[in-house]
């Protein structure tokens, strides 16, 4: 007997329930990292503009050192979700453990490179002599937490692939709360200044890593998956993530170029840029919550051999991305008088800030579609295309952004260049989605 087709409205409701069940908890977990930076910015901002400018430079470098390895989460989510769709939970968790071991090894290597090279890195970004000592202090201390951050990435990917975004939410809430308390106590109570902010973040990150490991290890034992490092599996995880590494490096290059240009505009401009970038990152991670749902759901559909289901949920998530972008843009403008004073009391920073905020508010619907399609293609394991698309975007953005200071443009002009970057990403991702070439079914791609 042929199964009756599902009515379009009922199908949309089913997809909506799936998206909401994964995206809402994922939102809380995803915003943990930008909230860490926002809390640091708010607390350090009241120490002075030079300290906030130093934090802006250091935070950009730290996020670059960590975020280039976000493939540890994304590639793991897609691979684990495919295995879940095919019904092989033991293999799914074993693959996740390989990703966690890879994260630990990479974390140690990154610290070994970042700590001694901090003064040179700060100088390359063009920090002023007043901001440089604060930037060096923050980056050297906070780099100690990099192994924990990478383990959090990989373990989060395992849980997302298992269709569990609630556990990362609980861990994120605990980590954010600990970070906020530790920052206040160490910066003001202990009088450590910007160093206290860095140590607070390091301690919170290691607490989160321990919590994630406890959950994943318990799951591995329940399904009798080995906890020992497997060199072949670790190598396979690294190879699968290589295209996403290229994609992420290109994206981080965009953000680094933007910060370097802002640093050369002056301390008030780079301080305002840090606030704008923190808010932009917060909204980006909020939109990425839908993309995370897309990674997990699309990977599961493709692993189960349901190509049409993957197409349908992709279309529905694009609609969610547009609507969410509109709402976030409106809220950003409407709530501006409430949150801007929290970051800085400097009127020059406020005056520079508002026009740039309008630019990112207008471009949020574009960002909504970009992040959703990015997640869909990651869930499908379409890493090579994502790598080439982001390289093309970088090639367009870099010369435009670097011309901003020489043409007399300010922070607003720089953020219009960022809007151009997002539009370029939209074009490349939309073309791939329409082609259907990303759809490959099976337990592995």
Short mmCIF file of C-alpha atoms in Angstrom, two decimals, residues 254-433:
data_model
loop_
_atom_site.label_atom_id
_atom_site.label_comp_id
_atom_site.label_asym_id
_atom_site.label_seq_id
_atom_site.Cartn_x
_atom_site.Cartn_y
_atom_site.Cartn_z
CA UNK A 254 38.03 39.05 6.36
CA UNK A 255 37.51 39.85 10.04
CA UNK A 256 41.23 40.39 10.67
CA UNK A 257 41.48 42.79 7.73
CA UNK A 258 38.47 44.69 9.08
CA UNK A 259 40.05 45.01 12.55
CA UNK A 260 43.42 46.03 11.09
CA UNK A 261 41.74 48.76 9.02
CA UNK A 262 39.77 49.96 12.07
CA UNK A 263 42.98 50.06 14.17
CA UNK A 264 44.51 52.47 11.67
CA UNK A 265 41.51 54.81 11.93
CA UNK A 266 42.24 55.63 15.61
CA UNK A 267 41.54 54.36 19.14
CA UNK A 268 37.95 55.66 19.21
CA UNK A 269 37.22 53.96 15.89
CA UNK A 270 38.76 50.62 16.85
CA UNK A 271 36.97 50.73 20.22
CA UNK A 272 33.66 51.37 18.40
CA UNK A 273 34.56 48.64 15.90
CA UNK A 274 35.05 46.18 18.78
CA UNK A 275 31.54 46.92 20.04
CA UNK A 276 30.01 46.64 16.56
CA UNK A 277 31.92 43.42 15.87
CA UNK A 278 30.80 41.93 19.18
CA UNK A 279 27.15 42.70 18.40
CA UNK A 280 27.52 41.48 14.81
CA UNK A 281 29.03 38.24 16.10
CA UNK A 282 26.21 37.83 18.61
CA UNK A 283 23.59 38.18 15.86
CA UNK A 284 25.60 35.93 13.54
CA UNK A 285 25.64 33.18 16.11
CA UNK A 286 21.94 33.68 16.74
CA UNK A 287 21.26 33.17 13.02
CA UNK A 288 23.68 30.27 12.99
CA UNK A 289 21.41 28.47 15.46
CA UNK A 290 19.14 27.72 12.49
CA UNK A 291 22.20 26.67 10.51
CA UNK A 292 23.20 24.25 13.28
CA UNK A 293 19.74 22.73 13.10
CA UNK A 294 20.29 22.49 9.34
CA UNK A 295 23.60 20.66 9.75
CA UNK A 296 22.09 18.07 12.07
CA UNK A 297 18.78 17.59 10.22
CA UNK A 298 20.19 17.63 6.67
CA UNK A 299 23.00 15.25 7.65
CA UNK A 300 20.48 12.88 9.19
CA UNK A 301 18.16 12.99 6.15
CA UNK A 302 21.04 12.34 3.75
CA UNK A 303 22.39 9.53 5.94
CA UNK A 304 18.94 7.93 5.82
CA UNK A 305 18.85 8.28 1.99
CA UNK A 306 16.03 10.91 1.98
CA UNK A 307 17.17 13.49 -0.59
CA UNK A 308 13.73 15.11 -0.93
CA UNK A 309 13.47 15.56 2.83
CA UNK A 310 16.82 17.37 2.78
CA UNK A 311 15.59 19.71 0.00
CA UNK A 312 12.35 20.51 1.82
CA UNK A 313 13.96 21.31 5.13
CA UNK A 314 16.53 23.50 3.34
CA UNK A 315 13.75 25.60 1.78
CA UNK A 316 12.00 25.99 5.12
CA UNK A 317 15.19 27.04 6.90
CA UNK A 318 15.85 29.76 4.30
CA UNK A 319 12.45 31.24 5.18
CA UNK A 320 13.39 31.10 8.84
CA UNK A 321 16.70 32.83 8.09
CA UNK A 322 15.06 35.78 6.32
CA UNK A 323 12.46 36.31 9.06
CA UNK A 324 15.06 36.05 11.83
CA UNK A 325 17.34 38.56 10.09
CA UNK A 326 14.55 41.12 9.85
CA UNK A 327 13.66 40.74 13.54
CA UNK A 328 17.31 41.03 14.66
CA UNK A 329 17.87 44.16 12.57
CA UNK A 330 14.83 45.89 14.05
CA UNK A 331 15.80 44.93 17.61
CA UNK A 332 19.36 46.20 17.13
CA UNK A 333 18.16 49.69 16.24
CA UNK A 334 15.31 49.81 18.75
CA UNK A 335 17.42 48.70 21.72
CA UNK A 336 20.49 50.78 20.90
CA UNK A 337 19.93 53.37 23.70
CA UNK A 338 19.86 50.55 26.25
CA UNK A 339 23.04 48.63 25.39
CA UNK A 340 25.47 51.20 23.95
CA UNK A 341 26.16 52.92 27.34
CA UNK A 342 27.07 49.51 28.80
CA UNK A 343 30.16 49.30 26.61
CA UNK A 344 31.73 52.75 26.89
CA UNK A 345 31.13 56.18 28.39
CA UNK A 346 33.20 57.90 25.69
CA UNK A 347 30.96 60.14 23.54
CA UNK A 348 33.40 59.94 20.63
CA UNK A 349 32.94 56.17 20.60
CA UNK A 350 29.13 56.59 20.69
CA UNK A 351 29.15 59.03 17.76
CA UNK A 352 31.25 56.67 15.65
CA UNK A 353 29.17 53.67 16.62
CA UNK A 354 25.61 54.53 15.55
CA UNK A 355 25.98 54.77 11.71
CA UNK A 356 27.87 51.44 11.64
CA UNK A 357 25.10 49.82 13.68
CA UNK A 358 22.56 50.95 11.07
CA UNK A 359 24.58 49.24 8.34
CA UNK A 360 24.58 45.86 10.08
CA UNK A 361 20.89 46.22 10.95
CA UNK A 362 19.97 46.71 7.27
CA UNK A 363 22.09 43.75 6.17
CA UNK A 364 20.73 41.22 8.70
CA UNK A 365 18.18 39.57 6.32
CA UNK A 366 21.07 38.84 3.93
CA UNK A 367 23.06 37.40 6.82
CA UNK A 368 20.10 35.21 7.78
CA UNK A 369 20.09 33.45 4.41
CA UNK A 370 23.90 33.22 4.29
CA UNK A 371 24.23 31.45 7.62
CA UNK A 372 21.38 29.05 6.89
CA UNK A 373 22.77 27.98 3.51
CA UNK A 374 26.25 27.70 5.01
CA UNK A 375 24.85 25.27 7.58
CA UNK A 376 22.93 23.25 5.00
CA UNK A 377 26.01 22.74 2.83
CA UNK A 378 28.12 21.84 5.87
CA UNK A 379 25.51 19.29 6.91
CA UNK A 380 25.74 17.81 3.43
CA UNK A 381 29.54 17.60 3.69
CA UNK A 382 29.99 20.03 0.79
CA UNK A 383 33.21 21.46 2.23
CA UNK A 384 35.22 21.88 -0.99
CA UNK A 385 32.62 24.19 -2.53
CA UNK A 386 32.42 26.24 0.67
CA UNK A 387 36.20 26.66 0.60
CA UNK A 388 36.29 27.95 -2.98
CA UNK A 389 33.27 30.23 -2.44
CA UNK A 390 34.85 31.88 0.61
CA UNK A 391 38.17 32.37 -1.17
CA UNK A 392 36.32 34.20 -3.95
CA UNK A 393 34.55 36.36 -1.36
CA UNK A 394 37.86 37.26 0.30
CA UNK A 395 39.29 38.27 -3.08
CA UNK A 396 36.44 40.75 -3.54
CA UNK A 397 36.39 42.11 0.02
CA UNK A 398 40.11 42.65 0.71
CA UNK A 399 40.87 45.41 -1.84
CA UNK A 400 37.64 47.26 -1.04
CA UNK A 401 38.30 47.27 2.72
CA UNK A 402 41.97 48.23 2.39
CA UNK A 403 40.99 51.28 0.33
CA UNK A 404 38.80 52.69 3.12
CA UNK A 405 41.56 54.65 5.01
CA UNK A 406 43.24 55.96 1.84
CA UNK A 407 39.92 57.23 0.49
CA UNK A 408 39.12 59.00 3.76
CA UNK A 409 36.36 56.60 4.76
CA UNK A 410 35.57 55.92 8.40
CA UNK A 411 34.10 53.04 10.35
CA UNK A 412 30.77 53.25 8.52
CA UNK A 413 32.49 52.80 5.15
CA UNK A 414 34.33 49.79 6.54
CA UNK A 415 31.06 48.16 7.57
CA UNK A 416 29.54 48.83 4.15
CA UNK A 417 32.48 46.78 2.84
CA UNK A 418 31.44 44.05 5.28
CA UNK A 419 27.89 44.21 3.87
CA UNK A 420 29.38 43.73 0.38
CA UNK A 421 31.20 40.65 1.69
CA UNK A 422 27.94 39.14 2.97
CA UNK A 423 26.20 39.84 -0.36
CA UNK A 424 28.98 38.02 -2.20
CA UNK A 425 28.55 35.04 0.10
CA UNK A 426 24.81 35.06 -0.54
CA UNK A 427 25.30 34.85 -4.30
CA UNK A 428 27.77 31.93 -4.17
CA UNK A 429 25.75 29.90 -1.65
CA UNK A 430 22.41 30.49 -3.40
CA UNK A 431 23.82 29.29 -6.72
CA UNK A 432 25.06 26.08 -5.10
CA UNK A 433 21.77 25.44 -3.36
#
